PDB file of C-alpha atoms in Angstrom:
ATOM      1  CA  THR M   1     123.051 121.331 118.753  1.00 65.00           C
ATOM      2  CA  ASP M   2     120.843 123.997 117.186  1.00 82.00           C
ATOM      3  CA  CYS M   3     123.429 125.946 115.182  1.00 83.00           C
ATOM      4  CA  ILE M   4     121.097 128.924 114.670  1.00 87.00           C
ATOM      5  CA  ARG M   5     120.446 129.332 118.393  1.00 90.00           C
ATOM      6  CA  ALA M   6     124.162 128.934 119.089  1.00 92.00           C
ATOM      7  CA  PHE M   7     124.984 131.608 116.504  1.00 91.00           C
ATOM      8  CA  CYS M   8     122.384 134.027 117.900  1.00 94.00           C
ATOM      9  CA  ALA M   9     123.666 133.466 121.433  1.00 94.00           C
ATOM     10  CA  ALA M  10     127.252 134.281 120.484  1.00 94.00           C
ATOM     11  CA  GLU M  11     128.910 136.197 117.635  1.00 92.00           C
ATOM     12  CA  GLY M  12     125.684 136.518 115.668  1.00 93.00           C
ATOM     13  CA  ALA M  13     123.659 138.190 118.412  1.00 96.00           C
ATOM     14  CA  VAL M  14     123.707 141.632 116.801  1.00 96.00           C
ATOM     15  CA  HIS M  15     122.443 140.251 113.483  1.00 94.00           C
ATOM     16  CA  CYS M  16     119.678 138.248 115.135  1.00 94.00           C
ATOM     17  CA  ASP M  17     118.603 141.221 117.268  1.00 94.00           C
ATOM     18  CA  LEU M  18     118.317 143.375 114.132  1.00 94.00           C
ATOM     19  CA  GLY M  19     116.125 140.825 112.348  1.00 91.00           C
ATOM     20  CA  ARG M  20     118.755 139.806 109.818  1.00 92.00           C
ATOM     21  CA  VAL M  21     118.306 136.145 110.731  1.00 93.00           C
ATOM     22  CA  ARG M  22     114.793 134.915 109.974  1.00 93.00           C
ATOM     23  CA  ILE M  23     113.777 131.290 110.419  1.00 91.00           C
ATOM     24  CA  LEU M  24     110.834 129.205 109.298  1.00 90.00           C
ATOM     25  CA  ARG M  25     110.809 125.820 111.025  1.00 87.00           C
ATOM     26  CA  LEU M  26     108.678 123.072 109.487  1.00 81.00           C
ATOM     27  CA  SER M  27     108.259 119.514 110.688  1.00 77.00           C
ATOM     28  CA  GLU M  28     108.841 116.702 108.244  1.00 71.00           C
ATOM     29  CA  SER M  29     105.113 116.149 107.803  1.00 70.00           C
ATOM     30  CA  ASP M  30     104.438 119.847 107.141  1.00 75.00           C
ATOM     31  CA  SER M  31     107.153 120.506 104.569  1.00 74.00           C
ATOM     32  CA  TYR M  32     105.439 118.744 101.607  1.00 79.00           C
ATOM     33  CA  GLY M  33     108.808 118.225  99.939  1.00 79.00           C
ATOM     34  CA  PRO M  34     111.418 120.631  98.560  1.00 84.00           C
ATOM     35  CA  PHE M  35     109.221 122.672  96.203  1.00 86.00           C
ATOM     36  CA  PHE M  36     106.801 123.924  98.845  1.00 87.00           C
ATOM     37  CA  THR M  37     109.579 124.468 101.374  1.00 87.00           C
ATOM     38  CA  ARG M  38     111.546 126.623  98.889  1.00 91.00           C
ATOM     39  CA  PHE M  39     108.339 128.578  98.208  1.00 93.00           C
ATOM     40  CA  ALA M  40     107.740 129.171 101.919  1.00 92.00           C
ATOM     41  CA  GLY M  41     111.383 129.999 102.631  1.00 92.00           C
ATOM     42  CA  ALA M  42     111.498 132.593  99.856  1.00 95.00           C
ATOM     43  CA  HIS M  43     108.773 134.515 101.678  1.00 94.00           C
ATOM     44  CA  LEU M  44     111.303 135.335 104.406  1.00 95.00           C
ATOM     45  CA  TRP M  45     112.966 137.702 101.919  1.00 96.00           C
ATOM     46  CA  GLN M  46     112.685 141.361 102.968  1.00 95.00           C
ATOM     47  CA  GLY M  47     114.394 143.206 100.152  1.00 95.00           C
ATOM     48  CA  GLU M  48     117.979 141.988 100.527  1.00 96.00           C
ATOM     49  CA  ASN M  49     120.085 142.367  97.375  1.00 98.00           C
ATOM     50  CA  TYR M  50     121.081 138.738  96.853  1.00 98.00           C
ATOM     51  CA  PHE M  51     119.558 135.283  97.176  1.00 98.00           C
ATOM     52  CA  VAL M  52     121.374 131.979  97.738  1.00 96.00           C
ATOM     53  CA  GLN M  53     119.672 128.582  97.852  1.00 95.00           C
ATOM     54  CA  ILE M  54     121.452 125.598  99.403  1.00 91.00           C
ATOM     55  CA  ASP M  55     120.626 122.128 100.631  1.00 85.00           C
ATOM     56  CA  ALA M  56     121.226 121.049 104.206  1.00 81.00           C
ATOM     57  CA  HIS M  57     124.603 119.643 105.264  1.00 80.00           C
ATOM     58  CA  THR M  58     126.564 122.416 103.546  1.00 84.00           C
ATOM     59  CA  ASP M  59     129.950 123.853 104.527  1.00 84.00           C
ATOM     60  CA  PHE M  60     130.939 127.390 103.489  1.00 86.00           C
ATOM     61  CA  ARG M  61     134.283 128.812 102.405  1.00 84.00           C
ATOM     62  CA  GLU M  62     135.417 131.861 104.370  1.00 82.00           C
ATOM     63  CA  GLY M  63     134.374 134.943 102.424  1.00 85.00           C
ATOM     64  CA  TRP M  64     131.764 132.990 100.456  1.00 88.00           C
ATOM     65  CA  ASP M  65     129.421 135.953 100.149  1.00 92.00           C
ATOM     66  CA  THR M  66     132.129 138.259  98.792  1.00 90.00           C
ATOM     67  CA  HIS M  67     133.181 135.588  96.302  1.00 88.00           C
ATOM     68  CA  LEU M  68     129.631 135.042  95.061  1.00 93.00           C
ATOM     69  CA  ILE M  69     128.838 138.730  94.638  1.00 95.00           C
ATOM     70  CA  HIS M  70     132.129 139.265  92.822  1.00 92.00           C
ATOM     71  CA  GLN M  71     131.516 136.323  90.492  1.00 92.00           C
ATOM     72  CA  LEU M  72     127.959 137.429  89.728  1.00 96.00           C
ATOM     73  CA  LYS M  73     129.197 140.890  88.781  1.00 95.00           C
ATOM     74  CA  LEU M  74     131.808 139.357  86.466  1.00 92.00           C
ATOM     75  CA  THR M  75     129.084 137.791  84.329  1.00 95.00           C
ATOM     76  CA  PRO M  76     128.202 139.835  81.222  1.00 94.00           C
ATOM     77  CA  THR M  77     124.444 139.546  81.809  1.00 97.00           C
ATOM     78  CA  TYR M  78     124.375 140.646  85.469  1.00 98.00           C
ATOM     79  CA  PRO M  79     121.939 141.155  87.192  1.00 98.00           C
ATOM     80  CA  LEU M  80     120.167 138.612  84.966  1.00 98.00           C
ATOM     81  CA  SER M  81     122.631 135.897  85.982  1.00 98.00           C
ATOM     82  CA  VAL M  82     122.400 132.732  88.063  1.00 98.00           C
ATOM     83  CA  LEU M  83     125.493 130.956  89.453  1.00 97.00           C
ATOM     84  CA  SER M  84     124.987 127.244  90.028  1.00 96.00           C
ATOM     85  CA  ASN M  85     126.638 123.837  90.097  1.00 93.00           C
ATOM     86  CA  TYR M  86     126.868 120.686  92.191  1.00 90.00           C
ATOM     87  CA  PRO M  87     129.331 121.601  94.960  1.00 89.00           C
ATOM     88  CA  PRO M  88     132.272 119.312  95.756  1.00 85.00           C
ATOM     89  CA  HIS M  89     131.853 116.750  98.523  1.00 82.00           C
ATOM     90  CA  GLY M  90     132.648 117.713 102.095  1.00 78.00           C
ATOM     91  CA  THR M  91     131.408 116.868 105.598  1.00 74.00           C
ATOM     92  CA  PRO M  92     131.274 118.737 108.934  1.00 67.00           C
ATOM     93  CA  HIS M  93     134.126 116.460 110.019  1.00 72.00           C
ATOM     94  CA  ASP M  94     136.257 117.350 107.001  1.00 68.00           C
ATOM     95  CA  THR M  95     139.585 118.739 108.204  1.00 65.00           C
ATOM     96  CA  ARG M  96     140.823 119.705 104.749  1.00 70.00           C
ATOM     97  CA  PRO M  97     141.260 123.477 104.531  1.00 72.00           C
ATOM     98  CA  TRP M  98     139.702 125.286 101.614  1.00 71.00           C
ATOM     99  CA  PRO M  99     142.191 126.099  98.849  1.00 66.00           C
ATOM    100  CA  ARG M 100     142.967 129.777  98.563  1.00 62.00           C
ATOM    101  CA  ALA M 101     141.256 131.684  95.783  1.00 58.00           C
ATOM    102  CA  ASN M 102     141.678 135.344  94.962  1.00 53.00           C
ATOM    103  CA  PHE M 103     138.789 137.608  94.094  1.00 46.00           C
ATOM    104  CA  SER M 104     139.425 137.498  90.355  1.00 48.00           C
ATOM    105  CA  GLY M 105     138.404 133.861  90.377  1.00 45.00           C
ATOM    106  CA  MET M 106     141.828 132.786  89.109  1.00 43.00           C
ATOM    107  CA  GLU M 107     143.100 129.376  90.173  1.00 41.00           C
ATOM    108  CA  VAL M 108     145.924 129.893  92.680  1.00 37.00           C
ATOM    109  CA  PRO M 109     147.934 127.569  94.935  1.00 34.00           C
ATOM    110  CA  GLY M 110     147.057 127.780  98.607  1.00 36.00           C
ATOM    111  CA  HIS M 111     147.544 126.123 101.949  1.00 38.00           C
ATOM    112  CA  GLY M 112     144.907 123.551 100.999  1.00 42.00           C
ATOM    113  CA  GLY M 113     146.284 122.775  97.554  1.00 41.00           C
ATOM    114  CA  THR M 114     145.403 124.135  94.140  1.00 42.00           C
ATOM    115  CA  GLU M 115     141.857 125.231  93.410  1.00 53.00           C
ATOM    116  CA  SER M 116     140.268 122.761  90.998  1.00 63.00           C
ATOM    117  CA  THR M 117     137.955 123.860  88.213  1.00 73.00           C
ATOM    118  CA  PRO M 118     134.339 123.614  89.448  1.00 81.00           C
ATOM    119  CA  LEU M 119     132.093 121.155  87.666  1.00 84.00           C
ATOM    120  CA  ALA M 120     129.403 122.443  85.320  1.00 92.00           C
ATOM    121  CA  LEU M 121     125.843 121.231  84.763  1.00 95.00           C
ATOM    122  CA  CYS M 122     125.994 120.149  81.125  1.00 96.00           C
ATOM    123  CA  GLY M 123     124.437 116.675  81.357  1.00 96.00           C
ATOM    124  CA  CYS M 124     120.846 115.438  81.371  1.00 96.00           C
ATOM    125  CA  SER M 125     119.028 112.117  80.988  1.00 96.00           C
ATOM    126  CA  PHE M 126     115.438 110.919  80.605  1.00 96.00           C
ATOM    127  CA  GLU M 127     114.391 108.545  83.388  1.00 92.00           C
ATOM    128  CA  THR M 128     111.178 106.645  84.067  1.00 91.00           C
ATOM    129  CA  ILE M 129     109.822 107.089  87.577  1.00 87.00           C
ATOM    130  CA  PRO M 130     109.461 103.685  89.317  1.00 83.00           C
ATOM    131  CA  GLY M 131     105.932 102.353  89.530  1.00 81.00           C
ATOM    132  CA  GLY M 132     104.644 104.142  86.437  1.00 80.00           C
ATOM    133  CA  THR M 133     105.309 105.324  82.903  1.00 83.00           C
ATOM    134  CA  ARG M 134     105.939 109.028  83.499  1.00 89.00           C
ATOM    135  CA  ARG M 135     109.414 110.206  82.502  1.00 91.00           C
ATOM    136  CA  THR M 136     111.375 112.894  84.242  1.00 92.00           C
ATOM    137  CA  LEU M 137     114.720 114.557  83.520  1.00 94.00           C
ATOM    138  CA  ARG M 138     117.796 114.109  85.699  1.00 94.00           C
ATOM    139  CA  VAL M 139     120.455 116.821  85.457  1.00 95.00           C
ATOM    140  CA  GLY M 140     124.112 115.788  85.663  1.00 93.00           C
ATOM    141  CA  SER M 141     127.463 117.488  86.222  1.00 88.00           C
ATOM    142  CA  THR M 142     130.362 117.482  83.775  1.00 84.00           C
ATOM    143  CA  ALA M 143     134.061 118.241  83.939  1.00 79.00           C
ATOM    144  CA  ARG M 144     135.089 121.041  81.618  1.00 73.00           C
ATOM    145  CA  SER M 145     137.936 121.761  79.257  1.00 60.00           C
ATOM    146  CA  LEU M 146     137.818 125.522  79.619  1.00 59.00           C
ATOM    147  CA  ALA M 147     138.675 128.047  76.969  1.00 51.00           C
ATOM    148  CA  PRO M 148     141.357 130.643  77.853  1.00 52.00           C
ATOM    149  CA  PRO M 149     140.510 133.376  80.402  1.00 54.00           C
ATOM    150  CA  GLY M 150     138.407 136.280  79.214  1.00 51.00           C
ATOM    151  CA  ARG M 151     138.461 139.993  80.012  1.00 50.00           C
ATOM    152  CA  GLY M 152     141.766 141.145  81.445  1.00 46.00           C
ATOM    153  CA  GLY M 153     142.940 137.585  81.999  1.00 45.00           C
ATOM    154  CA  LEU M 154     140.221 136.888  84.579  1.00 50.00           C
ATOM    155  CA  LEU M 155     138.722 133.414  84.729  1.00 70.00           C
ATOM    156  CA  GLU M 156     135.120 134.572  84.903  1.00 83.00           C
ATOM    157  CA  PRO M 157     132.114 132.273  85.351  1.00 91.00           C
ATOM    158  CA  ARG M 158     131.179 130.468  82.137  1.00 91.00           C
ATOM    159  CA  ARG M 159     127.684 129.686  80.905  1.00 94.00           C
ATOM    160  CA  THR M 160     126.211 126.318  81.785  1.00 95.00           C
ATOM    161  CA  ALA M 161     123.038 124.528  80.704  1.00 97.00           C
ATOM    162  CA  PHE M 162     121.194 123.779  83.924  1.00 98.00           C
ATOM    163  CA  VAL M 163     120.586 124.918  87.504  1.00 97.00           C
ATOM    164  CA  ALA M 164     121.251 122.800  90.601  1.00 95.00           C
ATOM    165  CA  ALA M 165     118.506 123.029  93.207  1.00 92.00           C
ATOM    166  CA  GLY M 166     121.041 122.375  95.975  1.00 90.00           C
ATOM    167  CA  PHE M 167     123.095 125.484  95.228  1.00 94.00           C
ATOM    168  CA  PHE M 168     122.451 128.594  93.217  1.00 97.00           C
ATOM    169  CA  ALA M 169     123.010 132.310  93.749  1.00 98.00           C
ATOM    170  CA  ALA M 170     121.472 135.308  92.014  1.00 98.00           C
ATOM    171  CA  HIS M 171     120.394 138.905  92.410  1.00 98.00           C
ATOM    172  CA  ALA M 172     117.285 138.741  94.605  1.00 98.00           C
ATOM    173  CA  SER M 173     115.113 140.269  91.883  1.00 97.00           C
ATOM    174  CA  LEU M 174     114.915 136.661  90.680  1.00 98.00           C
ATOM    175  CA  LEU M 175     112.411 135.953  93.473  1.00 97.00           C
ATOM    176  CA  LEU M 176     109.962 138.424  91.962  1.00 97.00           C
ATOM    177  CA  ALA M 177     110.608 137.483  88.336  1.00 97.00           C
ATOM    178  CA  VAL M 178     110.441 133.699  88.841  1.00 98.00           C
ATOM    179  CA  PRO M 179     108.540 132.813  92.046  1.00 97.00           C
ATOM    180  CA  PHE M 180     108.802 129.250  93.336  1.00 96.00           C
ATOM    181  CA  ASP M 181     105.955 126.915  92.372  1.00 96.00           C
ATOM    182  CA  PRO M 182     104.211 125.546  95.514  1.00 94.00           C
ATOM    183  CA  TYR M 183     101.979 123.131  93.569  1.00 94.00           C
ATOM    184  CA  LEU M 184     104.418 120.208  93.390  1.00 91.00           C
ATOM    185  CA  PRO M 185     104.046 118.369  96.708  1.00 86.00           C
ATOM    186  CA  PHE M 186     106.700 115.777  97.500  1.00 82.00           C
ATOM    187  CA  LEU M 187     108.308 115.974  94.048  1.00 85.00           C
ATOM    188  CA  PHE M 188     112.086 115.562  94.046  1.00 81.00           C
ATOM    189  CA  MET M 189     113.359 114.627  90.591  1.00 85.00           C
ATOM    190  CA  GLY M 190     112.158 117.381  88.287  1.00 90.00           C
ATOM    191  CA  GLU M 191     112.966 120.458  90.338  1.00 92.00           C
ATOM    192  CA  GLU M 192     116.146 121.285  88.435  1.00 95.00           C
ATOM    193  CA  ILE M 193     114.774 121.091  84.899  1.00 97.00           C
ATOM    194  CA  ALA M 194     111.793 123.223  85.962  1.00 96.00           C
ATOM    195  CA  LEU M 195     114.005 125.912  87.510  1.00 97.00           C
ATOM    196  CA  SER M 196     116.400 125.860  84.547  1.00 98.00           C
ATOM    197  CA  LEU M 197     113.638 126.348  81.989  1.00 98.00           C
ATOM    198  CA  ARG M 198     111.828 129.035  83.966  1.00 98.00           C
ATOM    199  CA  PHE M 199     114.994 131.015  84.762  1.00 98.00           C
ATOM    200  CA  TRP M 200     116.308 130.946  81.183  1.00 98.00           C
ATOM    201  CA  THR M 201     113.000 131.769  79.498  1.00 98.00           C
ATOM    202  CA  SER M 202     112.620 134.667  81.960  1.00 98.00           C
ATOM    203  CA  GLY M 203     115.822 136.190  80.578  1.00 98.00           C
ATOM    204  CA  TYR M 204     118.390 134.846  83.055  1.00 98.00           C
ATOM    205  CA  ASP M 205     121.615 133.240  81.862  1.00 98.00           C
ATOM    206  CA  ILE M 206     123.004 130.364  83.935  1.00 98.00           C
ATOM    207  CA  TYR M 207     126.702 130.161  84.819  1.00 96.00           C
ATOM    208  CA  ALA M 208     128.965 127.733  86.653  1.00 94.00           C
ATOM    209  CA  PRO M 209     131.025 129.471  89.350  1.00 91.00           C
ATOM    210  CA  SER M 210     134.724 129.904  88.690  1.00 86.00           C
ATOM    211  CA  VAL M 211     135.419 129.274  92.393  1.00 84.00           C
ATOM    212  CA  ASP M 212     133.545 126.792  94.598  1.00 87.00           C
ATOM    213  CA  VAL M 213     132.333 128.435  97.809  1.00 87.00           C
ATOM    214  CA  VAL M 214     130.333 125.573  99.365  1.00 88.00           C
ATOM    215  CA  ARG M 215     130.865 121.871  99.977  1.00 86.00           C
ATOM    216  CA  HIS M 216     128.039 119.373 100.447  1.00 79.00           C
ATOM    217  CA  TRP M 217     127.798 116.128 102.410  1.00 77.00           C
ATOM    218  CA  TYR M 218     126.220 113.857  99.792  1.00 72.00           C
ATOM    219  CA  VAL M 219     125.933 110.309 101.132  1.00 70.00           C
ATOM    220  CA  ARG M 220     125.109 110.150 104.889  1.00 61.00           C
ATOM    221  CA  LYS M 221     124.413 106.398 104.906  1.00 61.00           C
ATOM    222  CA  GLU M 222     123.018 106.495 108.433  1.00 65.00           C
ATOM    223  CA  SER M 223     120.319 109.056 107.575  1.00 63.00           C
ATOM    224  CA  MET M 224     116.830 108.487 106.177  1.00 58.00           C
ATOM    225  CA  LYS M 225     116.499 109.358 102.514  1.00 57.00           C
ATOM    226  CA  TYR M 226     113.813 111.468 100.908  1.00 61.00           C
ATOM    227  CA  TRP M 227     111.794 108.579  99.478  1.00 58.00           C
ATOM    228  CA  GLU M 228     111.710 106.899 102.901  1.00 66.00           C
ATOM    229  CA  THR M 229     110.504 110.120 104.496  1.00 67.00           C
ATOM    230  CA  VAL M 230     107.570 110.482 102.085  1.00 66.00           C
ATOM    231  CA  SER M 231     106.416 106.925 102.761  1.00 67.00           C
ATOM    232  CA  MET M 232     106.751 107.448 106.516  1.00 68.00           C
ATOM    233  CA  VAL M 233     104.824 110.731 106.526  1.00 67.00           C
ATOM    234  CA  LEU M 234     102.000 109.283 104.404  1.00 67.00           C
ATOM    235  CA  ASP M 235     102.124 105.897 106.202  1.00 69.00           C
ATOM    236  CA  ASP M 236     102.313 103.851 102.999  1.00 65.00           C
ATOM    237  CA  HIS M 237     105.523 102.468 101.476  1.00 65.00           C
ATOM    238  CA  ARG M 238     104.081 102.843  97.952  1.00 70.00           C
ATOM    239  CA  MET M 239     103.221 106.508  98.278  1.00 73.00           C
ATOM    240  CA  ASN M 240     106.556 108.002  97.221  1.00 76.00           C
ATOM    241  CA  ASN M 241     106.440 106.532  93.707  1.00 81.00           C
ATOM    242  CA  GLU M 242     102.711 107.230  93.391  1.00 84.00           C
ATOM    243  CA  MET M 243     103.168 110.874  94.390  1.00 83.00           C
ATOM    244  CA  GLN M 244     106.133 111.258  92.026  1.00 86.00           C
ATOM    245  CA  ASN M 245     104.146 109.862  89.085  1.00 90.00           C
ATOM    246  CA  LEU M 246     101.282 112.210  89.903  1.00 92.00           C
ATOM    247  CA  THR M 247     103.149 115.486  90.325  1.00 93.00           C
ATOM    248  CA  ILE M 248     105.746 114.919  87.574  1.00 94.00           C
ATOM    249  CA  GLN M 249     102.925 115.467  85.070  1.00 96.00           C
ATOM    250  CA  ARG M 250     103.081 119.175  85.900  1.00 96.00           C
ATOM    251  CA  ILE M 251     106.784 119.218  84.991  1.00 96.00           C
ATOM    252  CA  MET M 252     106.166 117.279  81.774  1.00 97.00           C
ATOM    253  CA  PHE M 253     103.511 119.825  80.800  1.00 97.00           C
ATOM    254  CA  LEU M 254     105.834 122.740  81.649  1.00 97.00           C
ATOM    255  CA  VAL M 255     108.795 121.334  79.699  1.00 97.00           C
ATOM    256  CA  GLY M 256     106.642 120.627  76.640  1.00 97.00           C
ATOM    257  CA  TYR M 257     106.425 116.838  76.380  1.00 97.00           C
ATOM    258  CA  PRO M 258     104.037 116.374  73.397  1.00 97.00           C
ATOM    259  CA  GLU M 259     102.040 113.684  75.185  1.00 96.00           C
ATOM    260  CA  ALA M 260     101.483 115.969  78.189  1.00 96.00           C
ATOM    261  CA  GLN M 261      99.854 118.561  75.918  1.00 96.00           C
ATOM    262  CA  GLN M 262      97.241 116.053  74.737  1.00 96.00           C
ATOM    263  CA  GLU M 263      93.749 116.074  76.199  1.00 93.00           C
ATOM    264  CA  GLY M 264      93.328 113.389  78.827  1.00 93.00           C
ATOM    265  CA  PHE M 265      97.023 112.693  79.501  1.00 95.00           C
ATOM    266  CA  VAL M 266      97.387 114.704  82.718  1.00 96.00           C
ATOM    267  CA  GLN M 267      95.141 113.113  85.333  1.00 95.00           C
ATOM    268  CA  PRO M 268      93.641 114.519  87.426  1.00 95.00           C
ATOM    269  CA  ARG M 269      93.577 117.952  85.754  1.00 95.00           C
ATOM    270  CA  SER M 270      93.971 119.559  89.177  1.00 96.00           C
ATOM    271  CA  VAL M 271      97.688 118.736  88.825  1.00 96.00           C
ATOM    272  CA  LEU M 272      97.806 121.792  86.536  1.00 97.00           C
ATOM    273  CA  SER M 273      96.190 124.173  89.047  1.00 95.00           C
ATOM    274  CA  ARG M 274      97.564 127.698  88.480  1.00 96.00           C
ATOM    275  CA  ALA M 275     100.129 126.258  86.065  1.00 96.00           C
ATOM    276  CA  GLY M 276     100.053 129.499  84.104  1.00 95.00           C
ATOM    277  CA  ALA M 277     101.295 131.473  87.112  1.00 95.00           C
ATOM    278  CA  TYR M 278     104.405 129.270  87.347  1.00 96.00           C
ATOM    279  CA  ALA M 279     104.999 128.586  83.672  1.00 96.00           C
ATOM    280  CA  GLN M 280     107.855 129.494  81.333  1.00 97.00           C
ATOM    281  CA  GLY M 281     108.960 133.115  81.210  1.00 97.00           C
ATOM    282  CA  GLY M 282     108.052 135.630  78.557  1.00 97.00           C
ATOM    283  CA  VAL M 283     111.519 136.707  77.394  1.00 98.00           C
ATOM    284  CA  ARG M 284     112.625 133.551  75.545  1.00 97.00           C
ATOM    285  CA  SER M 285     110.601 130.650  74.211  1.00 97.00           C
ATOM    286  CA  ARG M 286     110.465 127.131  75.579  1.00 98.00           C
ATOM    287  CA  GLU M 287     111.562 125.832  72.179  1.00 97.00           C
ATOM    288  CA  SER M 288     114.643 128.061  72.328  1.00 97.00           C
ATOM    289  CA  PHE M 289     115.530 126.634  75.735  1.00 98.00           C
ATOM    290  CA  LEU M 290     115.223 123.047  74.538  1.00 98.00           C
ATOM    291  CA  GLY M 291     117.475 123.785  71.569  1.00 97.00           C
ATOM    292  CA  HIS M 292     119.888 125.706  73.803  1.00 97.00           C
ATOM    293  CA  VAL M 293     120.481 122.742  76.133  1.00 98.00           C
ATOM    294  CA  GLY M 294     120.140 119.909  73.570  1.00 98.00           C
ATOM    295  CA  LEU M 295     116.814 118.379  74.623  1.00 98.00           C
ATOM    296  CA  ASP M 296     114.443 116.620  72.201  1.00 98.00           C
ATOM    297  CA  VAL M 297     111.425 115.937  74.415  1.00 97.00           C
ATOM    298  CA  ALA M 298     109.401 114.371  71.592  1.00 97.00           C
ATOM    299  CA  ASN M 299     111.922 111.579  71.001  1.00 97.00           C
ATOM    300  CA  LYS M 300     113.393 111.616  74.536  1.00 96.00           C
ATOM    301  CA  ILE M 301     116.918 112.308  73.289  1.00 97.00           C
ATOM    302  CA  PHE M 302     119.552 114.513  74.907  1.00 97.00           C
ATOM    303  CA  THR M 303     122.586 115.795  73.001  1.00 97.00           C
ATOM    304  CA  GLN M 304     125.141 117.371  75.291  1.00 96.00           C
ATOM    305  CA  PRO M 305     125.910 120.909  74.072  1.00 96.00           C
ATOM    306  CA  GLU M 306     129.573 121.387  73.201  1.00 94.00           C
ATOM    307  CA  TRP M 307     129.475 125.047  74.207  1.00 94.00           C
ATOM    308  CA  CYS M 308     128.725 123.944  77.764  1.00 94.00           C
ATOM    309  CA  THR M 309     131.517 121.380  78.105  1.00 91.00           C
ATOM    310  CA  THR M 310     134.078 123.819  76.677  1.00 88.00           C
ATOM    311  CA  GLY M 311     132.824 126.858  78.575  1.00 86.00           C
ATOM    312  CA  THR M 312     132.405 128.908  75.405  1.00 87.00           C
ATOM    313  CA  HIS M 313     129.562 131.218  74.419  1.00 88.00           C
ATOM    314  CA  PRO M 314     126.538 129.368  72.985  1.00 91.00           C
ATOM    315  CA  PRO M 315     126.052 129.782  69.219  1.00 84.00           C
ATOM    316  CA  ALA M 316     123.758 132.654  68.288  1.00 72.00           C
ATOM    317  CA  SER M 317     121.201 130.160  66.997  1.00 55.00           C
ATOM    318  CA  VAL M 318     120.651 128.764  70.506  1.00 56.00           C
ATOM    319  CA  ALA M 319     121.765 131.611  72.746  1.00 55.00           C
ATOM    320  CA  GLY M 320     118.324 133.203  72.802  1.00 56.00           C
TER     321      GLY M 320
END
């Protein structure tokens, strides 16, 4: 079933007729991986106030848009705020009702149980891409021991270290300030560290939502996985790892790996085409970001920031 066509043929007809539903359909072989597809999808924007990015296989809480807008406006840096985390697991066949949550973001009992505290993106690890020596960064989620509620007793969104590519929400001005980089074909692992660095150095603070509004179907054992798709599209089972080792050099250069700054390391140099147009922002430095999130890219060491796991404000020395 094509859910978009079904929506436009029923209760969504008025929205589709007014051009509020805009679709770009790409075949597997034309998508070139998540980076290019995000870039192309962002060009459907026509001045709406807010932007939400999700992965496929996502289930929404009723009132999700109201919740997200309310949470964004609770952040002290709005509109320079990004809400993001790894959503809880859920499938289209999931019969569990969403827990109730009021618009203050407070945890309240509901017909589906008690709202649990959303996970935050405080973890990160250095990982070598198979088939080569290039090292990428994998973001990870962390349970939090939250500090007491803030203004007026409201449990507002708390700052977090990283952005999840599979779910984030922001004021749509983000699309102009930090445009998606289309020059990373077929790259998967590396998207989140690139977005995190570019958002933060462009002046945006990253927050974990105080209420989860989407659930994601993570496993899907019967479905092809991304690395299988790349090999199928390019008709060579080795191509996924080879493409990853090629394009990750652009991320290593962006993040500031010392070796990637050396002459001759990035090969071919065309990997860095228009890198300056999709580089770090001009509000905060790359070095400040690395200190903020606990990354030592020279020695490949990550130290999880305590401010993130406790949901407190980062120290002034790393807050930018």
